[in-house]
Amino acid sequence: MTLDRDSQRLDELIAFEQDRFVDRMGRSAELARAAHRSLAGGATSSWQLTDPHPIWIDHGKGSRLFDVDGHELVDLHGGYGVMLAGHAHPAIAEAVRGQIAHGSHFAQPVEEAVVVADHLRADYRQPLWRFGNSGTESTMDAVHLMRAATGRDLVIKFEGAYHGHHDMLQVSTWLTDTAVLGAPDRPRSVVASPGIPDAVASLTLVAPFNDLDAVEALLVAHAGKVAGVITEPVLMNCGVVPPEPGFLEGLRRLTNEHGVLLTFDEVKTGLTAGRGGCTARYGVTPDLVCLAKSLGGGLPISAIGGSEDVMSLIVNGAYEQVGTFNGNPLSIAAARAMLEEVMTDEAYRHLGDMQMAMAEGAQAIIHEYALPAYVADVGAKGSITYRESPVRNYRDFLAVDGRWAYAAWLTQINRGVLLPPWGKGEQWLLSVQHTAEDVDLYLETLAVFALAVRG
């Protein structure tokens, strides 16, 4: 009876809040309609599309966004993990202003690139670095380097993990048909998007996250053919799924035993999980680390760092890691400011205080209203997953009823709090400019949602 009541209330709440959303977002709706004339699908990225329609933004300041309809929003979306500095941070703005006055692009190295690389070398315990422009580029380079270093073709990834939109890793991501995905303990390699040949996907093997036995079985079954394993240290495409005790250490042991390379995709966790990301947090050093998103303080940049052995392929010219905008001076200037002026020890302490208040406050509301949910967080990122038992892999995540998160998202955006619109699996991000007032408003709107469903 409770499940039936919850289901009915969720549907009623979604319908009510959708109508309220449409009534409040007239200018956004106009722009959404106009955008279809020249923007494919009506937006600049498919990830910007959401029901009832995208939210068009005018500007951002500090911890807040201001939409074209004049609403002020506490930004917990954070540009999908980019805006750890918050909006228009004075240090980032000053760095970019100073550089643009001296030129925006040279296709030649600038001195600040060495400074940024030195910081990354110390924080992530990788001696050599190269820059790019997006997380997709950094993980693509990682796969290329693992194959070039070993002379092998196969790569292992984890089911449900997103590592960018290139052919090699757009496999078994965002898919929901378990008949297609295969058995939970033996997932198939399934293309996640049209345009990716099955032949390419067959080079990417898939294992369940947090399952060392499955990884070992693949390494044994394909002995001498696997170039490397790529993983997010914390699975971030299914809410926030931490590694079970010993999982990352076990991956390091297995890859060493089988002569296989290990890559940590820290595009999302990088700076947000703390100084040195999850690499430092969990104390496991891979062969390659991929960074992007928050590194640039809002400007596009990525970085890949690796061991002397692997990166020697770039040093000796065997692998050409190239890109016209690699090390772009504007992005490098912003990254230096991010690492030296924004993400100070004090800033990380502030983020820790804010995250503790968010997580503990949200968990208290979940308990008070007996919501089928739990909070998980790592560093500045956190999420509520609407499932009574914790998700440990992608198959667990598929059982989550997405209506809970969507209803919560609508309820909160209508009351001044913006979370990622793909609420079933996306995380909130706190910035260094968020305040206790922002956290309080988030918790107030969460309580409004809880009361509407369970009151």
GROMACS .gro file of C-alpha atoms in nm:
model
  455
    1MET     CA    1   0.000   0.000   0.000
    2THR     CA    2   0.287   0.238   0.085
    3LEU     CA    3   0.450   0.174  -0.254
    4ASP     CA    4   0.125   0.247  -0.435
    5ARG     CA    5   0.077   0.566  -0.233
    6ASP     CA    6   0.435   0.679  -0.301
    7SER     CA    7   0.395   0.611  -0.671
    8GLN     CA    8   0.073   0.809  -0.692
    9ARG     CA    9   0.213   1.100  -0.493
   10LEU     CA   10   0.526   1.109  -0.707
   11ASP     CA   11   0.324   1.126  -1.027
   12GLU     CA   12   0.098   1.396  -0.883
   13LEU     CA   13   0.393   1.598  -0.755
   14ILE     CA   14   0.575   1.575  -1.089
   15ALA     CA   15   0.267   1.698  -1.276
   16PHE     CA   16   0.214   1.985  -1.032
   17GLU     CA   17   0.577   2.098  -1.030
   18GLN     CA   18   0.609   2.069  -1.408
   19ASP     CA   19   0.316   2.309  -1.448
   20ARG     CA   20   0.474   2.545  -1.198
   21PHE     CA   21   0.808   2.524  -1.381
   22VAL     CA   22   0.645   2.616  -1.713
   23ASP     CA   23   0.457   2.908  -1.555
   24ARG     CA   24   0.780   3.049  -1.406
   25MET     CA   25   1.008   3.000  -1.707
   26GLY     CA   26   0.840   3.189  -1.989
   27ARG     CA   27   1.153   3.347  -2.135
   28SER     CA   28   1.345   3.018  -2.117
   29ALA     CA   29   1.059   2.851  -2.303
   30GLU     CA   30   1.072   3.118  -2.574
   31LEU     CA   31   1.445   3.072  -2.618
   32ALA     CA   32   1.406   2.694  -2.625
   33ARG     CA   33   1.156   2.723  -2.908
   34ALA     CA   34   1.368   2.973  -3.099
   35ALA     CA   35   1.681   2.762  -3.060
   36HIS     CA   36   1.535   2.482  -3.268
   37ARG     CA   37   1.576   2.704  -3.576
   38SER     CA   38   1.954   2.669  -3.574
   39LEU     CA   39   2.069   2.455  -3.279
   40ALA     CA   40   2.027   2.081  -3.329
   41GLY     CA   41   1.777   1.968  -3.068
   42GLY     CA   42   1.749   2.322  -2.933
   43ALA     CA   43   2.066   2.328  -2.721
   44THR     CA   44   2.445   2.325  -2.750
   45SER     CA   45   2.481   1.982  -2.586
   46SER     CA   46   2.243   1.690  -2.549
   47TRP     CA   47   2.315   1.702  -2.175
   48GLN     CA   48   2.146   2.043  -2.160
   49LEU     CA   49   1.813   1.897  -2.270
   50THR     CA   50   1.566   1.824  -1.993
   51ASP     CA   51   1.192   1.825  -1.938
   52PRO     CA   52   0.998   2.046  -1.951
   53HIS     CA   53   1.271   2.247  -2.133
   54PRO     CA   54   1.627   2.373  -2.074
   55ILE     CA   55   1.692   2.652  -1.825
   56TRP     CA   56   1.859   2.941  -2.005
   57ILE     CA   57   2.113   3.126  -1.793
   58ASP     CA   58   2.193   3.498  -1.802
   59HIS     CA   59   2.492   3.513  -1.565
   60GLY     CA   60   2.655   3.370  -1.256
   61LYS     CA   61   2.810   3.525  -0.947
   62GLY     CA   62   2.960   3.348  -0.650
   63SER     CA   63   2.745   3.049  -0.558
   64ARG     CA   64   2.445   3.172  -0.756
   65LEU     CA   65   2.312   3.162  -1.110
   66PHE     CA   66   2.062   3.406  -1.257
   67ASP     CA   67   1.835   3.275  -1.532
   68VAL     CA   68   1.682   3.473  -1.817
   69ASP     CA   69   1.350   3.490  -1.630
   70GLY     CA   70   1.516   3.676  -1.344
   71HIS     CA   71   1.530   3.392  -1.091
   72GLU     CA   72   1.825   3.369  -0.853
   73LEU     CA   73   1.936   3.008  -0.807
   74VAL     CA   74   2.173   2.842  -0.564
   75ASP     CA   75   2.395   2.656  -0.810
   76LEU     CA   76   2.456   2.299  -0.697
   77HIS     CA   77   2.475   2.187  -1.059
   78GLY     CA   78   2.825   2.329  -1.091
   79GLY     CA   79   2.847   2.279  -1.465
   80TYR     CA   80   2.867   1.899  -1.423
   81GLY     CA   81   3.158   1.928  -1.184
   82VAL     CA   82   3.345   2.220  -1.340
   83MET     CA   83   3.265   2.514  -1.113
   84LEU     CA   84   3.452   2.423  -0.795
   85ALA     CA   85   3.569   2.785  -0.782
   86GLY     CA   86   3.215   2.917  -0.809
   87HIS     CA   87   3.119   3.182  -1.061
   88ALA     CA   88   3.333   3.485  -1.150
   89HIS     CA   89   3.587   3.408  -0.879
   90PRO     CA   90   3.811   3.715  -0.850
   91ALA     CA   91   4.134   3.515  -0.887
   92ILE     CA   92   4.014   3.340  -1.202
   93ALA     CA   93   3.874   3.660  -1.351
   94GLU     CA   94   4.198   3.847  -1.284
   95ALA     CA   95   4.413   3.570  -1.433
   96VAL     CA   96   4.207   3.557  -1.752
   97ARG     CA   97   4.193   3.937  -1.784
   98GLY     CA   98   4.568   3.959  -1.743
   99GLN     CA   99   4.635   3.694  -2.006
  100ILE     CA  100   4.383   3.808  -2.266
  101ALA     CA  101   4.556   4.147  -2.268
  102HIS     CA  102   4.873   3.967  -2.375
  103GLY     CA  103   4.719   3.727  -2.626
  104SER     CA  104   4.481   3.432  -2.628
  105HIS     CA  105   4.655   3.173  -2.845
  106PHE     CA  106   5.007   3.109  -2.970
  107ALA     CA  107   5.029   2.735  -3.042
  108GLN     CA  108   5.360   2.757  -2.858
  109PRO     CA  109   5.428   2.680  -2.491
  110VAL     CA  110   5.404   2.943  -2.219
  111GLU     CA  111   5.598   2.953  -1.892
  112GLU     CA  112   5.285   2.904  -1.679
  113ALA     CA  113   5.238   2.555  -1.830
  114VAL     CA  114   5.551   2.440  -1.645
  115VAL     CA  115   5.420   2.588  -1.320
  116VAL     CA  116   5.086   2.407  -1.353
  117ALA     CA  117   5.256   2.079  -1.447
  118ASP     CA  118   5.484   2.109  -1.142
  119HIS     CA  119   5.180   2.144  -0.916
  120LEU     CA  120   5.014   1.839  -1.072
  121ARG     CA  121   5.337   1.641  -1.048
  122ALA     CA  122   5.347   1.699  -0.672
  123ASP     CA  123   4.975   1.650  -0.604
  124TYR     CA  124   4.914   1.334  -0.810
  125ARG     CA  125   5.255   1.165  -0.779
  126GLN     CA  126   5.300   1.145  -1.157
  127PRO     CA  127   5.626   1.284  -1.296
  128LEU     CA  128   5.526   1.389  -1.649
  129TRP     CA  129   5.218   1.572  -1.785
  130ARG     CA  130   5.055   1.691  -2.103
  131PHE     CA  131   4.754   1.917  -2.150
  132GLY     CA  132   4.440   1.892  -2.363
  133ASN     CA  133   4.096   2.049  -2.371
  134SER     CA  134   3.839   1.804  -2.234
  135GLY     CA  135   3.796   1.491  -2.028
  136THR     CA  136   3.718   1.302  -2.346
  137GLU     CA  137   4.061   1.392  -2.485
  138SER     CA  138   4.245   1.289  -2.169
  139THR     CA  139   4.083   0.944  -2.146
  140MET     CA  140   4.132   0.893  -2.520
  141ASP     CA  141   4.502   0.967  -2.479
  142ALA     CA  142   4.514   0.727  -2.185
  143VAL     CA  143   4.377   0.441  -2.393
  144HIS     CA  144   4.618   0.520  -2.676
  145LEU     CA  145   4.912   0.528  -2.437
  146MET     CA  146   4.817   0.202  -2.263
  147ARG     CA  147   4.796   0.028  -2.599
  148ALA     CA  148   5.114   0.183  -2.732
  149ALA     CA  149   5.308   0.096  -2.417
  150THR     CA  150   5.203  -0.270  -2.412
  151GLY     CA  151   5.150  -0.348  -2.780
  152ARG     CA  152   4.809  -0.491  -2.686
  153ASP     CA  153   4.460  -0.398  -2.806
  154LEU     CA  154   4.213  -0.483  -2.531
  155VAL     CA  155   4.103  -0.246  -2.255
  156ILE     CA  156   3.890  -0.319  -1.948
  157LYS     CA  157   3.636  -0.066  -1.819
  158PHE     CA  158   3.353  -0.089  -1.567
  159GLU     CA  159   2.988  -0.118  -1.658
  160GLY     CA  160   2.798   0.209  -1.642
  161ALA     CA  161   3.113   0.423  -1.618
  162TYR     CA  162   3.128   0.722  -1.852
  163HIS     CA  163   3.474   0.823  -1.973
  164GLY     CA  164   3.391   1.064  -2.254
  165HIS     CA  165   3.233   1.040  -2.596
  166HIS     CA  166   3.499   0.861  -2.798
  167ASP     CA  167   3.451   0.520  -2.956
  168MET     CA  168   3.683   0.323  -2.732
  169LEU     CA  169   3.497   0.390  -2.408
  170GLN     CA  170   3.140   0.462  -2.520
  171VAL     CA  171   3.065   0.102  -2.427
  172SER     CA  172   2.804  -0.027  -2.180
  173THR     CA  173   2.718   0.325  -2.065
  174TRP     CA  174   2.365   0.470  -2.025
  175LEU     CA  175   2.207   0.142  -2.133
  176THR     CA  176   1.911  -0.005  -1.941
  177ASP     CA  177   1.808  -0.323  -2.124
  178THR     CA  178   1.954  -0.602  -1.912
  179ALA     CA  179   1.878  -0.855  -2.184
  180VAL     CA  180   2.122  -0.666  -2.405
  181LEU     CA  181   2.372  -0.597  -2.127
  182GLY     CA  182   2.410  -0.964  -2.040
  183ALA     CA  183   2.451  -1.138  -1.707
  184PRO     CA  184   2.533  -0.910  -1.409
  185ASP     CA  185   2.860  -1.091  -1.337
  186ARG     CA  186   2.958  -1.114  -1.706
  187PRO     CA  187   2.846  -0.793  -1.879
  188ARG     CA  188   2.863  -0.774  -2.255
  189SER     CA  189   3.046  -0.504  -2.445
  190VAL     CA  190   2.760  -0.306  -2.597
  191VAL     CA  191   2.792   0.016  -2.797
  192ALA     CA  192   2.629   0.303  -2.612
  193SER     CA  193   2.561   0.523  -2.912
  194PRO     CA  194   2.484   0.490  -3.283
  195GLY     CA  195   2.787   0.546  -3.501
  196ILE     CA  196   3.021   0.330  -3.295
  197PRO     CA  197   3.106   0.003  -3.474
  198ASP     CA  198   3.056  -0.322  -3.285
  199ALA     CA  199   3.408  -0.414  -3.395
  200VAL     CA  200   3.545  -0.123  -3.193
  201ALA     CA  201   3.334  -0.209  -2.889
  202SER     CA  202   3.464  -0.565  -2.898
  203LEU     CA  203   3.808  -0.430  -2.803
  204THR     CA  204   3.667  -0.296  -2.475
  205LEU     CA  205   3.592  -0.559  -2.209
  206VAL     CA  206   3.343  -0.481  -1.932
  207ALA     CA  207   3.337  -0.581  -1.566
  208PRO     CA  208   3.107  -0.488  -1.275
  209PHE     CA  209   3.244  -0.214  -1.051
  210ASN     CA  210   3.370  -0.334  -0.711
  211ASP     CA  211   3.421  -0.689  -0.844
  212LEU     CA  212   3.785  -0.794  -0.842
  213ASP     CA  213   3.699  -1.155  -0.928
  214ALA     CA  214   3.539  -1.041  -1.254
  215VAL     CA  215   3.845  -0.833  -1.343
  216GLU     CA  216   4.078  -1.121  -1.270
  217ALA     CA  217   3.864  -1.356  -1.480
  218LEU     CA  218   3.894  -1.120  -1.778
  219LEU     CA  219   4.269  -1.087  -1.733
  220VAL     CA  220   4.308  -1.465  -1.722
  221ALA     CA  221   4.070  -1.532  -2.013
  222HIS     CA  222   4.250  -1.274  -2.228
  223ALA     CA  223   4.601  -1.332  -2.096
  224GLY     CA  224   4.865  -1.129  -2.279
  225LYS     CA  225   4.605  -0.930  -2.474
  226VAL     CA  226   4.489  -0.664  -2.227
  227ALA     CA  227   4.664  -0.329  -2.244
  228GLY     CA  228   4.507  -0.169  -1.940
  229VAL     CA  229   4.222  -0.105  -1.701
  230ILE     CA  230   4.053   0.235  -1.677
  231THR     CA  231   3.831   0.330  -1.386
  232GLU     CA  232   3.697   0.619  -1.192
  233PRO     CA  233   3.825   0.562  -0.839
  234VAL     CA  234   3.472   0.651  -0.727
  235LEU     CA  235   3.204   0.555  -0.978
  236MET     CA  236   3.037   0.887  -1.058
  237ASN     CA  237   2.782   0.797  -1.323
  238CYS     CA  238   2.550   0.625  -1.076
  239GLY     CA  239   2.524   0.884  -0.805
  240VAL     CA  240   2.835   0.846  -0.592
  241VAL     CA  241   2.953   0.485  -0.559
  242PRO     CA  242   3.269   0.452  -0.348
  243PRO     CA  243   3.518   0.171  -0.396
  244GLU     CA  244   3.475  -0.106  -0.144
  245PRO     CA  245   3.768  -0.154   0.096
  246GLY     CA  246   4.057  -0.311  -0.092
  247PHE     CA  247   3.906  -0.266  -0.440
  248LEU     CA  248   4.151  -0.005  -0.572
  249GLU     CA  249   4.442  -0.179  -0.402
  250GLY     CA  250   4.325  -0.503  -0.562
  251LEU     CA  251   4.316  -0.343  -0.906
  252ARG     CA  252   4.671  -0.220  -0.859
  253ARG     CA  253   4.784  -0.569  -0.753
  254LEU     CA  254   4.605  -0.748  -1.040
  255THR     CA  255   4.730  -0.509  -1.307
  256ASN     CA  256   5.086  -0.542  -1.178
  257GLU     CA  257   5.064  -0.921  -1.171
  258HIS     CA  258   4.936  -0.939  -1.530
  259GLY     CA  259   5.164  -0.672  -1.676
  260VAL     CA  260   4.865  -0.446  -1.740
  261LEU     CA  261   4.851  -0.066  -1.698
  262LEU     CA  262   4.605   0.112  -1.468
  263THR     CA  263   4.442   0.448  -1.543
  264PHE     CA  264   4.242   0.657  -1.296
  265ASP     CA  265   3.984   0.878  -1.464
  266GLU     CA  266   3.975   1.169  -1.220
  267VAL     CA  267   3.797   1.404  -1.457
  268LYS     CA  268   3.514   1.443  -1.205
  269THR     CA  269   3.696   1.373  -0.880
  270GLY     CA  270   4.029   1.549  -0.953
  271LEU     CA  271   4.037   1.864  -0.746
  272THR     CA  272   3.687   1.811  -0.606
  273ALA     CA  273   3.783   1.507  -0.396
  274GLY     CA  274   4.063   1.703  -0.230
  275ARG     CA  275   4.417   1.802  -0.312
  276GLY     CA  276   4.553   1.520  -0.527
  277GLY     CA  277   4.203   1.385  -0.591
  278CYS     CA  278   4.114   1.027  -0.517
  279THR     CA  279   4.472   0.927  -0.595
  280ALA     CA  280   4.578   1.098  -0.274
  281ARG     CA  281   4.257   1.019  -0.083
  282TYR     CA  282   4.286   0.642  -0.129
  283GLY     CA  283   4.664   0.619  -0.148
  284VAL     CA  284   4.676   0.408  -0.466
  285THR     CA  285   4.898   0.533  -0.748
  286PRO     CA  286   4.800   0.430  -1.103
  287ASP     CA  287   5.015   0.444  -1.417
  288LEU     CA  288   4.810   0.729  -1.565
  289VAL     CA  289   4.579   0.997  -1.424
  290CYS     CA  290   4.323   1.191  -1.630
  291LEU     CA  291   4.204   1.537  -1.519
  292ALA     CA  292   3.971   1.802  -1.661
  293LYS     CA  293   3.655   1.989  -1.548
  294SER     CA  294   3.737   2.184  -1.229
  295LEU     CA  295   4.107   2.220  -1.313
  296GLY     CA  296   4.040   2.521  -1.537
  297GLY     CA  297   3.816   2.715  -1.299
  298GLY     CA  298   3.549   2.729  -1.571
  299LEU     CA  299   3.773   2.733  -1.879
  300PRO     CA  300   3.822   2.423  -2.096
  301ILE     CA  301   4.133   2.226  -2.009
  302SER     CA  302   4.239   1.870  -1.944
  303ALA     CA  303   4.559   1.703  -1.835
  304ILE     CA  304   4.706   1.357  -1.843
  305GLY     CA  305   4.990   1.257  -1.615
  306GLY     CA  306   5.184   0.934  -1.608
  307SER     CA  307   5.487   0.738  -1.508
  308GLU     CA  308   5.826   0.787  -1.672
  309ASP     CA  309   5.788   0.454  -1.853
  310VAL     CA  310   5.451   0.531  -2.009
  311MET     CA  311   5.510   0.898  -2.082
  312SER     CA  312   5.844   0.813  -2.245
  313LEU     CA  313   5.636   0.727  -2.551
  314ILE     CA  314   5.555   1.098  -2.579
  315VAL     CA  315   5.909   1.202  -2.490
  316ASN     CA  316   6.068   0.991  -2.765
  317GLY     CA  317   5.800   1.076  -3.022
  318ALA     CA  318   5.657   0.726  -3.056
  319TYR     CA  319   5.314   0.862  -2.956
  320GLU     CA  320   5.218   1.210  -3.073
  321GLN     CA  321   4.993   1.370  -2.814
  322VAL     CA  322   4.878   1.675  -3.007
  323GLY     CA  323   4.612   1.943  -3.016
  324THR     CA  324   4.601   2.296  -3.149
  325PHE     CA  325   4.467   2.431  -2.820
  326ASN     CA  326   4.676   2.214  -2.587
  327GLY     CA  327   4.824   2.438  -2.319
  328ASN     CA  328   4.616   2.734  -2.435
  329PRO     CA  329   4.745   3.034  -2.237
  330LEU     CA  330   4.400   3.145  -2.117
  331SER     CA  331   4.320   2.801  -1.977
  332ILE     CA  332   4.667   2.762  -1.830
  333ALA     CA  333   4.642   3.100  -1.658
  334ALA     CA  334   4.308   2.999  -1.507
  335ALA     CA  335   4.447   2.661  -1.397
  336ARG     CA  336   4.743   2.825  -1.224
  337ALA     CA  337   4.509   3.058  -1.037
  338MET     CA  338   4.289   2.763  -0.947
  339LEU     CA  339   4.577   2.564  -0.801
  340GLU     CA  340   4.762   2.849  -0.630
  341GLU     CA  341   4.497   3.102  -0.524
  342VAL     CA  342   4.156   2.935  -0.519
  343MET     CA  343   4.207   2.583  -0.382
  344THR     CA  344   4.395   2.673  -0.067
  345ASP     CA  345   4.400   2.467   0.252
  346GLU     CA  346   4.144   2.709   0.393
  347ALA     CA  347   3.921   2.657   0.090
  348TYR     CA  348   3.931   2.280   0.134
  349ARG     CA  349   3.846   2.317   0.505
  350HIS     CA  350   3.549   2.534   0.410
  351LEU     CA  351   3.431   2.278   0.155
  352GLY     CA  352   3.458   2.007   0.419
  353ASP     CA  353   3.241   2.203   0.660
  354MET     CA  354   2.980   2.277   0.394
  355GLN     CA  355   2.972   1.917   0.273
  356MET     CA  356   2.931   1.783   0.626
  357ALA     CA  357   2.635   2.015   0.682
  358MET     CA  358   2.482   1.913   0.347
  359ALA     CA  359   2.524   1.542   0.396
  360GLU     CA  360   2.422   1.527   0.762
  361GLY     CA  361   2.126   1.758   0.705
  362ALA     CA  362   2.004   1.560   0.405
  363GLN     CA  363   2.041   1.230   0.588
  364ALA     CA  364   1.840   1.368   0.880
  365ILE     CA  365   1.556   1.462   0.646
  366ILE     CA  366   1.569   1.118   0.484
  367HIS     CA  367   1.540   0.962   0.829
  368GLU     CA  368   1.263   1.196   0.948
  369TYR     CA  369   1.041   1.125   0.650
  370ALA     CA  370   1.146   0.761   0.603
  371LEU     CA  371   1.249   0.823   0.243
  372PRO     CA  372   1.387   0.520   0.055
  373ALA     CA  373   1.721   0.694   0.003
  374TYR     CA  374   2.072   0.754   0.132
  375VAL     CA  375   2.347   1.013   0.099
  376ALA     CA  376   2.692   0.942  -0.044
  377ASP     CA  377   2.967   1.198  -0.091
  378VAL     CA  378   3.334   1.240  -0.174
  379GLY     CA  379   3.501   1.574  -0.119
  380ALA     CA  380   3.290   1.854  -0.264
  381LYS     CA  381   3.057   1.620  -0.453
  382GLY     CA  382   2.761   1.433  -0.311
  383SER     CA  383   2.430   1.279  -0.406
  384ILE     CA  384   2.107   1.136  -0.277
  385THR     CA  385   2.028   0.800  -0.432
  386TYR     CA  386   1.667   0.693  -0.396
  387ARG     CA  387   1.727   0.333  -0.301
  388GLU     CA  388   1.718   0.184   0.047
  389SER     CA  389   2.037  -0.019   0.014
  390PRO     CA  390   2.359   0.137  -0.119
  391VAL     CA  391   2.445   0.100  -0.487
  392ARG     CA  392   2.772  -0.088  -0.538
  393ASN     CA  393   2.762  -0.123  -0.919
  394TYR     CA  394   2.566  -0.030  -1.228
  395ARG     CA  395   2.313  -0.313  -1.204
  396ASP     CA  396   2.212  -0.193  -0.858
  397PHE     CA  397   2.170   0.155  -1.001
  398LEU     CA  398   1.936   0.035  -1.273
  399ALA     CA  399   1.685  -0.059  -1.003
  400VAL     CA  400   1.657   0.305  -0.885
  401ASP     CA  401   1.319   0.468  -0.961
  402GLY     CA  402   1.415   0.788  -1.139
  403ARG     CA  403   1.085   0.960  -1.056
  404TRP     CA  404   1.205   1.032  -0.702
  405ALA     CA  405   1.505   1.234  -0.817
  406TYR     CA  406   1.312   1.407  -1.095
  407ALA     CA  407   1.034   1.511  -0.857
  408ALA     CA  408   1.295   1.641  -0.612
  409TRP     CA  409   1.473   1.830  -0.890
  410LEU     CA  410   1.151   2.002  -1.002
  411THR     CA  411   1.053   2.087  -0.646
  412GLN     CA  412   1.392   2.243  -0.576
  413ILE     CA  413   1.441   2.435  -0.902
  414ASN     CA  414   1.098   2.590  -0.850
  415ARG     CA  415   1.217   2.715  -0.509
  416GLY     CA  416   1.557   2.851  -0.606
  417VAL     CA  417   1.798   2.555  -0.599
  418LEU     CA  418   1.951   2.416  -0.919
  419LEU     CA  419   2.074   2.057  -0.916
  420PRO     CA  420   2.183   1.857  -1.222
  421PRO     CA  421   1.871   1.768  -1.422
  422TRP     CA  422   1.976   1.404  -1.467
  423GLY     CA  423   1.896   1.350  -1.103
  424LYS     CA  424   1.889   0.971  -1.103
  425GLY     CA  425   2.263   0.960  -1.139
  426GLU     CA  426   2.418   1.307  -1.115
  427GLN     CA  427   2.578   1.469  -0.814
  428TRP     CA  428   2.566   1.806  -0.649
  429LEU     CA  429   2.884   2.012  -0.641
  430LEU     CA  430   2.973   2.261  -0.371
  431SER     CA  431   3.203   2.548  -0.463
  432VAL     CA  432   3.444   2.744  -0.247
  433GLN     CA  433   3.193   3.031  -0.265
  434HIS     CA  434   2.896   2.843  -0.121
  435THR     CA  435   2.777   2.952   0.221
  436ALA     CA  436   2.578   2.813   0.514
  437GLU     CA  437   2.281   3.007   0.377
  438ASP     CA  438   2.304   2.812   0.050
  439VAL     CA  439   2.314   2.482   0.237
  440ASP     CA  440   2.014   2.583   0.448
  441LEU     CA  441   1.809   2.667   0.138
  442TYR     CA  442   1.897   2.332  -0.016
  443LEU     CA  443   1.786   2.148   0.296
  444GLU     CA  444   1.465   2.354   0.318
  445THR     CA  445   1.370   2.263  -0.038
  446LEU     CA  446   1.457   1.898   0.023
  447ALA     CA  447   1.223   1.901   0.324
  448VAL     CA  448   0.947   2.053   0.109
  449PHE     CA  449   0.988   1.762  -0.133
  450ALA     CA  450   0.995   1.503   0.145
  451LEU     CA  451   0.681   1.644   0.301
  452ALA     CA  452   0.499   1.649  -0.033
  453VAL     CA  453   0.573   1.281  -0.090
  454ARG     CA  454   0.552   1.143   0.260
  455GLY     CA  455   0.360   1.403   0.464
   0.00000   0.00000   0.00000
